[in-house]
Amino acid sequence: MASAGFRRELHHEWVLFLAGTASVVAGALLWARPDVGAITIAQVMGIYALISGALVLAAAWRLHHTTTAAHSAHHARH
């Protein structure tokens, strides 16, 4: 399965865990306080987007780094 291969490649899965946690917290805040107004909701969504985006970029960078290192090691053997 693709998920098993991805699990072997990504050694810092805590970044994805943090991205999921940020999504849950943002959703809970929006659900708990729908009366706070459009400006506050926009601020929460903006903060969520910044945090989530940074975490996803960090995960992608780490995965790219891992894949590049594995690719270089593969070529070094041949």
Coordinates of C-alpha atoms in Angstrom, one line a residue:
M1 CA 0.0 0.0 0.0
A2 CA 1.0 3.6 -0.6
S3 CA 0.5 4.5 3.0
A4 CA 2.9 1.9 4.2
G5 CA 5.6 3.2 1.8
F6 CA 4.9 6.8 2.9
R7 CA 5.2 5.7 6.6
R8 CA 8.7 4.2 5.9
E9 CA 9.8 7.4 4.1
L10 CA 8.6 10.0 6.6
H11 CA 10.4 9.9 9.9
H12 CA 9.0 13.1 11.4
E13 CA 5.3 12.3 11.3
W14 CA 4.8 14.5 14.3
V15 CA 4.6 17.4 11.8
L16 CA 1.5 15.9 10.3
F17 CA 0.1 15.2 13.7
L18 CA 0.5 18.9 14.6
A19 CA -1.2 19.9 11.3
G20 CA -4.1 17.7 12.2
T21 CA -4.2 19.0 15.7
A22 CA -4.3 22.6 14.3
S23 CA -7.3 21.6 12.1
V24 CA -9.2 20.1 15.0
V25 CA -8.5 23.1 17.3
A26 CA -9.6 25.6 14.6
G27 CA -12.7 23.6 13.9
A28 CA -13.6 23.4 17.6
L29 CA -13.1 27.1 18.1
L30 CA -15.4 27.9 15.1
W31 CA -18.0 25.4 16.2
A32 CA -18.0 26.6 19.9
R33 CA -18.3 30.3 19.1
P34 CA -20.2 30.9 15.9
D35 CA -21.5 34.2 17.3
V36 CA -18.1 35.9 17.5
G37 CA -18.5 37.5 14.1
A38 CA -17.0 37.4 10.7
I39 CA -13.8 39.3 11.6
T40 CA -12.9 36.9 14.4
I41 CA -13.7 33.9 12.2
A42 CA -11.5 35.3 9.5
Q43 CA -8.7 35.8 12.0
V44 CA -9.0 32.3 13.3
M45 CA -9.0 30.9 9.8
G46 CA -6.0 33.0 8.9
I47 CA -4.0 31.9 11.9
Y48 CA -5.0 28.3 11.1
A49 CA -3.9 28.7 7.5
L50 CA -0.5 30.1 8.5
I51 CA 0.1 27.3 11.1
S52 CA -1.2 24.5 8.9
G53 CA 0.6 25.8 5.9
A54 CA 3.9 26.0 7.8
L55 CA 3.5 22.5 9.2
V56 CA 2.7 21.0 5.8
L57 CA 5.6 22.8 4.2
A58 CA 7.9 21.5 6.9
A59 CA 6.6 17.9 6.3
A60 CA 7.1 18.3 2.6
W61 CA 10.6 19.7 3.0
R62 CA 11.6 16.8 5.3
L63 CA 10.1 14.3 2.9
H64 CA 12.0 15.9 0.0
H65 CA 15.2 15.9 2.0
T66 CA 14.7 12.2 3.0
T67 CA 13.9 11.2 -0.6
T68 CA 16.8 13.2 -2.0
A69 CA 19.2 11.6 0.4
A70 CA 17.9 8.1 -0.4
H71 CA 18.1 8.9 -4.2
S72 CA 21.8 10.1 -3.8
A73 CA 22.7 7.0 -1.8
H74 CA 21.1 4.8 -4.5
H75 CA 23.2 6.4 -7.2
A76 CA 26.3 6.2 -5.1
R77 CA 25.9 2.4 -4.9
H78 CA 25.7 2.1 -8.7

